[in-house]
Each structure stands twice: as C-alpha cells, then as structure tokens.
DNA sequence: ATCAATCTAGATCGATCGATCTAGAAGAAG
DNA sequence: CTTCTTCTAGATCGATCGATCTAGATTGAT
C-alpha cells in the first residue's frame, strides 16, 4: 500500500514537517500523535522507530525544523532594503503578510508550544530557546552590517524579536494586522533612535 | 437568570481563580477539568451547575478574571514614576520581578491559552482579545496623561504591550530576565522618540 | 413546617490520549 | 537462495479526557 504517493519523501522527514505544521498552528497538547500520523501518512510503527522517545522527541526536532522557516521569513524582511530602518520595519510587514495567508492560524513555529511546556519539558524548552537565539543572531548580524555597534546590536535584536513576537500574538488574537503594522513604524523609529544614541 | 448576584457562593469564585492560575501556567489543553476541581476543592456537580457549557465557558471567564491581575501589574509600573519614560520602562521591570517570583512558570494570563485556541474557540479568543485591548487602553491612558497625543498614544500603547508580551515569552523560555531588562531600556527610548516626533 | 430552588457529591459514560507490542514487508549482503 | 537489518502496519493497552447523570444536602421563602 505504498504506491499512493508519487516519489514519496522520507517517512522520517514527513513526520517532522507534519509535526512542525501542527505545532505551529495549535501547540503541543492539542496536537495528538494520531493527527500527526494522519497528516504525515505514517503509522505508529514508523514514528517510534525513528523517535524512540515518542512525541516529545519528535516535537523538539520539529521545532528546530520549523525555526528555519521563520528564519527565512526574517531574512526576507532583513534583506528587503539597503536602508537598515526600512529593512527592520519590513520584518513586521513580511510577517503580517505571511500570517494573513493562513488567516492568522499559523504563527511563530515555537511560541504556542513553548508557552505551554515551560518548566515541564526541558527537551522542548531548550529547542525553543535555541530557535529564539538563532533568530536574534540573524537580526543582530543585519544590524551590525547596517552600522549598529556590536553590543547595541545584540540588545536591539532582542527587542525587535520581542516586539515581533508580541505583535504577532496581538494580531492573531484580533484577527487583523493592526498590531504588526504599528510595530513596523515603531521598530523603524526605535532602530533609528538606537543608532543615533550609539 | 442571575446577573451579578450580591451573595456569590465561594465555590464559583474558587473555580474561577483556580482555573485562571492553571491557564496562566500551562495553557488550556494541558489543564484538565479534574485538575481544576482539585485545585479549587470543588466537584463536577458544582462546575457544571455554575458553568453549564463546561470547561470552555469557565476558561473564558477565568481569562477575564486573570486579566485584572495583569492590569494591576501594569498599573503598578505605569504609576511608579511621574516621568513617563521611566514609568513605561518600569512596566518591563515590574513584570520581570513578578515572573521571577514564580521562577518563570506563571506568565501573562492569556498568552498561552490564546495561542493554542486561535481559530478554534471564539468564546476564549474573544475573552483574550478583550483583555489585550483593556491593557492597551490602560497604557494609552497613561501615555496621554504624560503628554502623548491621543492617536499616537493608542499606537504606542499597542507596541509597548507587544514588546512586553514578546519579551516575556523570550525571558520565560530562557529562564532569565535579560529580554525584559533590554525591553525596559528600549521602551524608554521609544517612548521618548515618539514624543519628540509627535 | 413545608416545599421548591439552589448547590454539592461523585459514579460512570464513551472517546481519545500516548505508548507498546507483535508481525511482516522491503532491501542489502553473502 | 538465505539471513540480517531496516522500516512499516495497526491492534491493543491502561490511563485519562470532558461530559452527563442521579441523588442528596442546604437554603430561603412562606
């Protein structure tokens, strides 16, 4: 019964991408193993062959995988203009466009999952932490390239990410892009202010 | 039909506060009805007497209740100084102190729950939206009082809340107050910049 | 004192949870 | 071919999920 999918990719890879998609949309506890298997077109046997530690191990790997998608989104914003302030502001715009495409159902790949397992799954929490730090580094690198001193860049990158994450939460709950549009203008302003004060 | 009855029984209130505490810490799906009943010292009978629609109805009410705690926290920050920029920055500091007290386990009363039910429970999503808007209004009011024009204040309040929410996420995942401390300095800078440009 | 409304108690329901297990298909190596 | 390893299939497990139900306790009005 394997002939259904034409040129089917790795079962393992399908499990990871399916899990990443479900975690992004509805978090950890709402995502049942059965739903993952259905979405991935796999079975229990395969899952526990590749991930002996079960759902938790699979989720941790899926978060790291999903983090790459979000990084690509950030990169698109950060490289969208030679002007640093514009590039930073565009991160919020690009994010808003991406969220709208799923009608605000698919969000940051780690936020929903991270918030519900804090203090209860070190494995997943660490994967979340690594993802956030990677995004932060990505932003910081662009800030440095745009002329922000290294230490100020690390801090500013942190706040940019904070603002993006928070504005995403507010936008998704409200079902409109207001918070992200506002964040765009304020991030532009903040970036300019930091550069002047540095 | 009993609106705001004057002599409210203990049990109902205990259910709401217990639910608020659990939702804040671990979100919606991870919080079982049984855990709520244990924490509240109540039984199924009581729960479904007061909340015929069950867990979802109880959660929506608990979110509105928990929102008041967070509002009090914000108020403490906003009134902590006559200087507007300092007051805004102190919101992040006060939040960091509060989170640390629970060792980063108890966060924003709506974030975890909201993120996992977006698009799946209009009842809870609306309660979340109302809470976020109430906090935003609280901040905006202080901004106006501090000299920010009304329209600019509404927008700035939105970004302040976004940044606080996002920095809280990052701080809780990392288990330290770095993101919130950084947010404090940048929110001060941003508030000053907005006032100058207005 | 009586009675109806209000509130509490908890056994029990079917559904679903994540996990485990045995069985066998598919490929590679000899 | 045989044999060993890798991967898939899905039945089944005990636990727990949210919800429902009947029955009993408490209360307030008359």
Coordinates of C-alpha atoms (C1' of nucleotides) in Angstrom, one line a residue:
Chain A
X1 CA 0.0 0.0 0.0
X2 CA 2.9 2.3 -0.6
X3 CA 2.0 3.3 -4.1
X4 CA -0.3 6.2 -3.1
X5 CA 2.3 8.9 -3.1
X6 CA 4.4 9.6 -6.1
X7 CA 8.1 9.9 -5.3
X8 CA 7.3 10.0 -1.6
X9 CA 9.9 11.6 0.6
X10 CA 11.4 10.0 3.7
X11 CA 8.8 8.9 6.3
X12 CA 11.0 10.5 8.9
X13 CA 11.1 13.8 7.1
X14 CA 7.3 13.7 6.6
X15 CA 6.8 13.2 10.3
X16 CA 8.9 16.2 11.1
X17 CA 7.3 18.6 8.7
X18 CA 3.8 17.4 9.6
X19 CA 4.6 17.9 13.3
X20 CA 6.1 21.3 12.7
X21 CA 3.0 22.4 10.9
X22 CA 0.6 21.2 13.6
X23 CA 2.7 22.6 16.5
X24 CA 2.8 26.0 14.8
X25 CA -1.0 26.1 14.4
X26 CA -2.2 24.6 17.7
X27 CA 0.6 24.0 20.1
X28 CA 1.8 20.8 21.8
X29 CA -1.0 19.4 23.9
X30 CA -3.7 20.0 21.2
X31 CA -1.6 18.0 18.7
X32 CA -2.3 14.3 19.1
X33 CA 0.1 11.7 17.8
X34 CA -2.7 10.3 15.7
X35 CA -3.2 13.7 14.0
X36 CA 0.5 13.8 13.2
X37 CA 0.4 10.3 11.7
X38 CA -2.6 11.1 9.6
X39 CA -1.1 14.4 8.3
X40 CA 2.2 12.6 7.6
X41 CA 0.7 9.5 6.2
X42 CA 2.7 7.4 8.6
X43 CA 2.0 4.8 11.3
X44 CA 2.9 4.3 14.9
X45 CA 5.5 1.8 13.9
X46 CA 7.4 4.3 11.9
X47 CA 7.1 7.0 14.4
X48 CA 8.5 5.0 17.3
X49 CA 11.2 3.5 15.1
X50 CA 12.6 6.9 14.2
X51 CA 11.7 8.6 17.5
X52 CA 12.0 6.1 20.3
X53 CA 11.2 8.7 22.9
X54 CA 7.9 9.5 21.3
X55 CA 6.0 12.7 20.8
X56 CA 8.3 14.8 22.9
X57 CA 11.4 13.9 20.9
X58 CA 9.6 14.4 17.7
X59 CA 8.3 17.8 18.8
X60 CA 11.7 19.0 19.8
X61 CA 13.1 18.1 16.4
X62 CA 10.1 19.7 14.6
X63 CA 10.6 22.9 16.4
X64 CA 14.2 23.1 15.2
X65 CA 13.0 22.4 11.7
X66 CA 10.2 24.9 11.8
X67 CA 12.6 27.5 13.1
X68 CA 14.3 27.5 9.7
X69 CA 11.0 28.7 8.0
X70 CA 10.7 31.6 10.4
X71 CA 14.4 32.4 9.8
X72 CA 13.8 32.5 6.1
X73 CA 10.9 34.9 6.7
X74 CA 13.1 37.2 8.8
X75 CA 15.8 37.0 6.2
X76 CA 13.4 38.2 3.6
X77 CA 12.5 41.2 5.6
X78 CA 16.0 42.0 6.6
X79 CA 17.3 41.9 3.1
X80 CA 14.4 43.8 1.6
X81 CA 16.1 47.1 1.7
X82 CA 19.6 48.6 1.9
X83 CA 18.3 51.1 4.4
X84 CA 18.5 49.4 7.8
X85 CA 15.5 51.1 9.3
X86 CA 13.3 50.1 6.4
X87 CA 14.6 46.6 6.4
X88 CA 13.7 46.2 10.1
X89 CA 10.3 47.7 9.7
X90 CA 9.7 45.3 6.7
X91 CA 10.2 42.3 9.0
X92 CA 6.9 43.2 10.7
X93 CA 5.2 43.7 7.3
X94 CA 6.5 40.4 5.9
X95 CA 5.4 38.6 9.0
X96 CA 1.9 40.2 8.7
X97 CA 1.6 39.1 5.1
X98 CA 2.7 35.6 6.0
X99 CA 0.2 35.3 8.9
X100 CA -2.6 36.7 6.8
X101 CA -2.1 34.0 4.2
X102 CA -3.2 31.4 6.8
X103 CA -5.9 33.6 8.0
X104 CA -3.9 34.1 11.3
X105 CA -4.0 30.4 12.1
X106 CA -0.3 29.6 11.5
X107 CA 2.0 31.6 13.7
X108 CA 5.5 31.6 15.1
X109 CA 6.7 27.9 15.0
X110 CA 7.7 27.9 18.6
X111 CA 5.6 30.4 20.6
X112 CA 2.5 28.3 21.2
X113 CA 4.4 25.2 22.0
X114 CA 7.0 26.9 24.1
X115 CA 4.4 28.7 26.3
X116 CA 2.6 25.6 27.3
X117 CA 5.6 23.4 28.2
X118 CA 7.8 25.9 30.1
X119 CA 9.1 24.2 33.1
X120 CA 7.7 20.8 32.1
X121 CA 9.7 19.7 29.1
X122 CA 13.4 20.6 29.2
X123 CA 13.9 19.0 25.8
X124 CA 11.3 21.2 24.1
X125 CA 12.1 24.3 26.1
X126 CA 15.7 24.1 25.0
X127 CA 14.8 23.6 21.4
X128 CA 12.6 26.7 21.7
X129 CA 15.4 28.7 23.3
X130 CA 17.9 27.8 20.6
X131 CA 15.4 28.9 17.9
X132 CA 14.8 32.2 19.5
X133 CA 18.5 32.8 19.9
X134 CA 19.2 31.9 16.3
X135 CA 16.6 34.4 15.1
X136 CA 18.1 37.0 17.4
X137 CA 21.5 36.4 16.0
X138 CA 20.2 36.7 12.5
X139 CA 18.7 40.1 13.2
X140 CA 21.8 41.3 15.1
X141 CA 24.0 40.4 12.2
X142 CA 22.0 42.6 9.9
X143 CA 22.1 45.4 12.4
X144 CA 25.8 45.3 12.6
X145 CA 26.0 45.3 8.8
X146 CA 23.8 48.4 8.9
X147 CA 26.2 50.2 11.2
X148 CA 25.0 49.4 14.7
X149 CA 27.8 48.7 17.1
X150 CA 28.0 45.0 18.1
X151 CA 26.8 45.2 21.7
X152 CA 23.9 47.6 20.9
X153 CA 23.0 45.3 18.0
X154 CA 22.6 42.3 20.2
X155 CA 20.3 44.1 22.5
X156 CA 18.3 45.8 19.8
X157 CA 17.9 42.5 18.0
X158 CA 16.4 41.1 21.2
X159 CA 13.8 43.8 21.4
X160 CA 13.0 43.6 17.7
X161 CA 12.3 39.9 18.2
X162 CA 10.3 40.6 21.3
X163 CA 8.1 43.2 19.5
X164 CA 7.6 40.9 16.6
X165 CA 6.5 38.0 18.8
X166 CA 4.2 40.2 20.9
X167 CA 2.7 41.9 17.9
X168 CA 2.1 38.6 16.3
X169 CA 0.2 37.4 19.3
X170 CA -2.0 40.5 19.4
X171 CA -2.6 40.4 15.7
X172 CA -3.5 36.8 15.6
X173 CA -5.9 37.1 18.5
X174 CA -7.6 40.2 17.0
X175 CA -7.5 38.6 13.5
X176 CA -6.1 41.7 11.8
X177 CA -2.7 43.2 11.1
X178 CA -3.0 46.4 13.1
X179 CA -0.5 45.5 15.8
X180 CA 2.1 44.4 13.3
X181 CA 1.6 47.5 11.1
X182 CA 2.1 49.7 14.2
X183 CA 5.1 47.6 15.3
X184 CA 6.6 48.2 11.9
X185 CA 6.6 52.0 12.3
X186 CA 7.8 51.9 15.8
X187 CA 10.6 49.4 15.0
X188 CA 11.8 51.8 12.4
X189 CA 11.7 54.7 14.8
X190 CA 13.5 52.6 17.5
X191 CA 16.2 51.4 15.2
X192 CA 16.9 55.0 14.1
X193 CA 17.0 56.2 17.8
X194 CA 19.4 53.4 18.8
X195 CA 21.7 54.3 16.0
X196 CA 21.7 57.9 16.9
X197 CA 22.3 57.3 20.6
X198 CA 25.2 54.8 19.9
Chain B
X1 CA -31.4 34.5 35.3
X2 CA -28.9 35.6 37.9
X3 CA -26.8 38.5 36.9
X4 CA -24.2 39.8 39.4
X5 CA -25.7 38.2 42.4
X6 CA -24.9 40.0 45.7
X7 CA -24.2 37.0 47.8
X8 CA -22.0 34.9 45.5
X9 CA -21.1 31.5 46.8
X10 CA -17.5 30.6 47.4
X11 CA -17.4 27.6 45.1
X12 CA -17.9 29.6 41.9
X13 CA -15.2 32.1 42.8
X14 CA -12.8 29.3 43.7
X15 CA -13.4 27.6 40.4
X16 CA -12.6 30.8 38.5
X17 CA -9.4 31.7 40.4
X18 CA -8.1 28.1 40.3
X19 CA -8.7 28.0 36.5
X20 CA -7.1 31.4 36.0
X21 CA -4.0 30.2 37.8
X22 CA -3.7 26.9 35.9
X23 CA -4.4 28.6 32.5
X24 CA -1.7 31.1 33.2
X25 CA 0.8 28.5 34.0
X26 CA 0.2 25.8 31.4
X27 CA -2.5 26.9 28.9
X28 CA -5.8 25.4 28.0
X29 CA -5.3 21.9 26.8
X30 CA -2.8 21.0 29.5
X31 CA -5.3 22.0 32.1
X32 CA -7.7 19.2 32.9
X33 CA -11.1 19.7 34.5
X34 CA -10.0 17.3 37.2
X35 CA -7.0 19.4 38.0
X36 CA -9.2 22.5 38.2
X37 CA -11.6 20.7 40.6
X38 CA -8.8 19.5 42.8
X39 CA -7.1 22.9 42.9
X40 CA -10.5 24.6 43.7
X41 CA -11.7 22.0 46.1
X42 CA -14.9 21.5 44.1
X43 CA -16.7 18.7 42.2
X44 CA -18.1 18.1 38.8
X45 CA -21.5 18.8 40.1
X46 CA -20.6 22.4 41.1
X47 CA -18.7 23.1 38.0
X48 CA -21.5 22.1 35.6
X49 CA -24.0 23.9 37.8
X50 CA -22.3 27.2 37.5
X51 CA -20.9 26.7 34.0
X52 CA -23.3 24.6 32.0
X53 CA -21.1 24.9 28.9
X54 CA -18.2 23.3 30.8
X55 CA -14.5 23.9 30.6
X56 CA -14.6 26.4 27.7
X57 CA -17.1 28.7 29.4
X58 CA -15.1 28.5 32.7
X59 CA -11.9 29.3 30.9
X60 CA -13.3 32.3 29.2
X61 CA -14.5 33.7 32.5
X62 CA -11.2 32.8 34.1
X63 CA -9.3 34.8 31.5
X64 CA -11.3 37.9 32.1
X65 CA -10.6 37.4 35.8
X66 CA -6.9 36.9 35.4
X67 CA -6.7 39.9 33.2
X68 CA -7.4 42.0 36.2
X69 CA -4.2 40.8 37.9
X70 CA -2.1 41.7 34.9
X71 CA -3.8 45.1 34.7
X72 CA -2.8 45.7 38.3
X73 CA 0.8 44.8 37.5
X74 CA 0.7 47.2 34.6
X75 CA -0.8 49.9 36.8
X76 CA 2.0 49.5 39.3
X77 CA 4.5 50.1 36.6
X78 CA 2.7 52.9 35.0
X79 CA 2.2 54.8 38.3
X80 CA 5.7 54.1 39.5
X81 CA 7.1 57.4 38.3
X82 CA 5.9 60.9 37.3
X83 CA 8.3 60.7 34.4
X84 CA 6.5 59.0 31.6
X85 CA 9.5 57.3 30.0
X86 CA 10.6 55.9 33.4
X87 CA 7.1 54.7 34.1
X88 CA 6.9 52.8 30.8
X89 CA 10.3 51.3 31.3
X90 CA 9.3 50.2 34.8
X91 CA 6.5 48.1 33.4
X92 CA 9.0 45.7 32.0
X93 CA 10.9 45.7 35.3
X94 CA 7.8 45.1 37.4
X95 CA 6.8 42.3 35.0
X96 CA 10.3 40.7 35.2
X97 CA 10.1 40.8 39.0
X98 CA 6.7 39.2 39.1
X99 CA 7.7 36.4 36.7
X100 CA 10.8 35.7 38.6
X101 CA 8.8 35.2 41.7
X102 CA 7.2 32.1 40.2
X103 CA 10.5 31.0 38.7
X104 CA 9.2 31.9 35.2
X105 CA 6.3 29.5 35.5
X106 CA 3.4 31.9 35.7
X107 CA 3.2 34.3 32.8
X108 CA 0.7 36.5 31.1
X109 CA -2.8 35.2 32.0
X110 CA -4.0 34.9 28.4
X111 CA -0.9 34.3 26.1
X112 CA -0.5 30.6 26.5
X113 CA -4.2 29.9 26.3
X114 CA -4.9 32.3 23.5
X115 CA -2.1 31.0 21.2
X116 CA -3.4 27.4 21.4
X117 CA -7.1 28.1 20.7
X118 CA -6.9 30.8 18.0
X119 CA -9.5 29.9 15.4
X120 CA -10.9 27.1 17.4
X121 CA -12.7 28.7 20.3
X122 CA -14.4 32.0 19.5
X123 CA -15.5 32.3 23.2
X124 CA -12.0 32.1 24.5
X125 CA -10.5 34.1 21.7
X126 CA -12.8 37.0 22.3
X127 CA -12.1 37.0 26.0
X128 CA -8.4 37.1 25.1
X129 CA -8.9 40.0 22.7
X130 CA -10.9 42.0 25.3
X131 CA -8.1 41.5 27.8
X132 CA -5.4 42.7 25.5
X133 CA -7.4 45.7 24.5
X134 CA -8.1 46.6 28.1
X135 CA -4.4 46.5 28.9
X136 CA -3.7 48.6 25.8
X137 CA -6.2 51.2 26.9
X138 CA -4.6 51.3 30.3
X139 CA -1.3 52.1 28.9
X140 CA -2.7 54.6 26.4
X141 CA -4.4 56.5 29.1
X142 CA -1.1 56.9 31.0
X143 CA 0.6 58.0 27.8
X144 CA -2.0 60.7 27.2
X145 CA -1.6 61.8 30.8
X146 CA 2.1 62.0 30.2
X147 CA 1.7 64.3 27.2
X148 CA 1.4 62.0 24.2
X149 CA -1.3 63.0 21.7
X150 CA -4.3 60.6 21.7
X151 CA -3.8 58.9 18.4
X152 CA 0.0 58.4 18.9
X153 CA -0.7 57.1 22.4
X154 CA -3.1 54.4 21.1
X155 CA -0.5 53.2 18.7
X156 CA 2.4 53.4 21.1
X157 CA 0.4 51.6 23.8
X158 CA 0.0 48.8 21.3
X159 CA 3.7 48.4 20.7
X160 CA 4.5 48.7 24.3
X161 CA 2.2 45.8 25.0
X162 CA 3.6 43.8 22.1
X163 CA 7.1 44.3 23.3
X164 CA 6.2 43.3 26.9
X165 CA 4.4 40.2 25.7
X166 CA 7.3 39.2 23.4
X167 CA 10.0 39.9 25.9
X168 CA 8.0 37.9 28.5
X169 CA 8.0 34.9 26.1
X170 CA 11.7 35.1 25.5
X171 CA 12.5 35.6 29.2
X172 CA 10.4 32.7 30.3
X173 CA 11.8 30.3 27.7
X174 CA 15.4 31.4 28.6
X175 CA 14.7 31.4 32.3
X176 CA 16.3 34.8 32.9
X177 CA 15.2 38.4 32.8
X178 CA 17.6 39.6 30.0
X179 CA 14.9 40.2 27.4
X180 CA 12.7 42.1 29.8
X181 CA 15.6 44.3 31.1
X182 CA 16.6 45.1 27.5
X183 CA 13.0 45.8 26.6
X184 CA 12.9 48.3 29.5
X185 CA 15.7 50.4 28.1
X186 CA 14.3 50.3 24.6
X187 CA 10.8 51.1 25.6
X188 CA 12.1 54.2 27.4
X189 CA 14.0 55.2 24.3
X190 CA 11.0 54.5 22.0
X191 CA 8.6 56.5 24.2
X192 CA 10.9 59.5 24.2
X193 CA 11.3 59.2 20.5
X194 CA 7.6 59.1 19.8
X195 CA 7.0 62.1 22.0
X196 CA 9.6 64.1 20.1
X197 CA 8.3 63.1 16.7
X198 CA 4.7 63.9 17.7
Chain C
dA1 C1' -43.1 23.1 58.8
dT2 C1' -43.1 22.6 54.1
dC3 C1' -41.6 22.9 49.6
dA4 C1' -39.1 24.4 45.7
dA5 C1' -34.8 26.3 44.2
dT6 C1' -30.1 26.1 44.7
dC7 C1' -25.9 23.8 45.2
dT8 C1' -22.8 19.7 46.1
dA9 C1' -21.3 14.8 45.5
dG10 C1' -19.2 11.5 42.7
dA11 C1' -20.0 7.3 39.9
dT12 C1' -20.0 6.4 35.3
dC13 C1' -20.0 7.2 30.2
dG14 C1' -17.8 6.8 25.5
dA15 C1' -14.0 8.8 23.3
dT16 C1' -9.4 9.6 22.9
dC17 C1' -4.8 10.0 24.8
dG18 C1' 0.4 8.4 24.1
dA19 C1' 2.7 4.2 24.2
dT20 C1' 3.8 -0.6 23.4
dC21 C1' 3.7 -4.8 21.0
dT22 C1' 4.0 -8.5 17.5
dA23 C1' 4.1 -9.4 12.8
dG24 C1' 5.7 -8.9 8.4
dA25 C1' 7.4 -6.3 4.1
dA26 C1' 11.5 -4.4 1.8
dG27 C1' 16.4 -4.3 0.7
dA28 C1' 21.1 -5.3 1.2
dA29 C1' 24.8 -8.7 1.7
dG30 C1' 26.6 -13.2 1.4
Chain D
dC1 C1' 18.6 -18.8 -2.4
dT2 C1' 19.3 -17.4 2.9
dT3 C1' 20.0 -14.2 6.5
dC4 C1' 20.2 -9.9 8.8
dT5 C1' 18.7 -5.1 9.2
dT6 C1' 15.7 -1.6 8.5
dC7 C1' 11.2 0.1 8.2
dT8 C1' 6.0 -0.2 8.2
dA9 C1' 1.4 -1.8 9.7
dG10 C1' -2.0 -1.5 13.0
dA11 C1' -4.3 -4.0 17.0
dT12 C1' -4.3 -3.2 21.6
dC13 C1' -3.1 -1.4 26.3
dG14 C1' -4.1 1.3 30.6
dA15 C1' -4.8 6.0 31.7
dT16 C1' -7.2 10.0 31.4
dC17 C1' -10.1 13.1 28.9
dG18 C1' -14.6 16.3 29.2
dA19 C1' -19.2 15.5 30.0
dT20 C1' -23.5 13.6 31.9
dC21 C1' -26.4 11.8 35.2
dT22 C1' -28.9 10.7 39.6
dA23 C1' -29.1 11.5 44.2
dG24 C1' -28.6 14.0 48.4
dA25 C1' -27.6 18.2 51.1
dT26 C1' -28.6 23.0 52.0
dT27 C1' -31.1 27.1 51.8
dG28 C1' -34.8 30.6 51.8
dA29 C1' -39.5 31.9 51.4
dT30 C1' -44.0 31.4 53.1

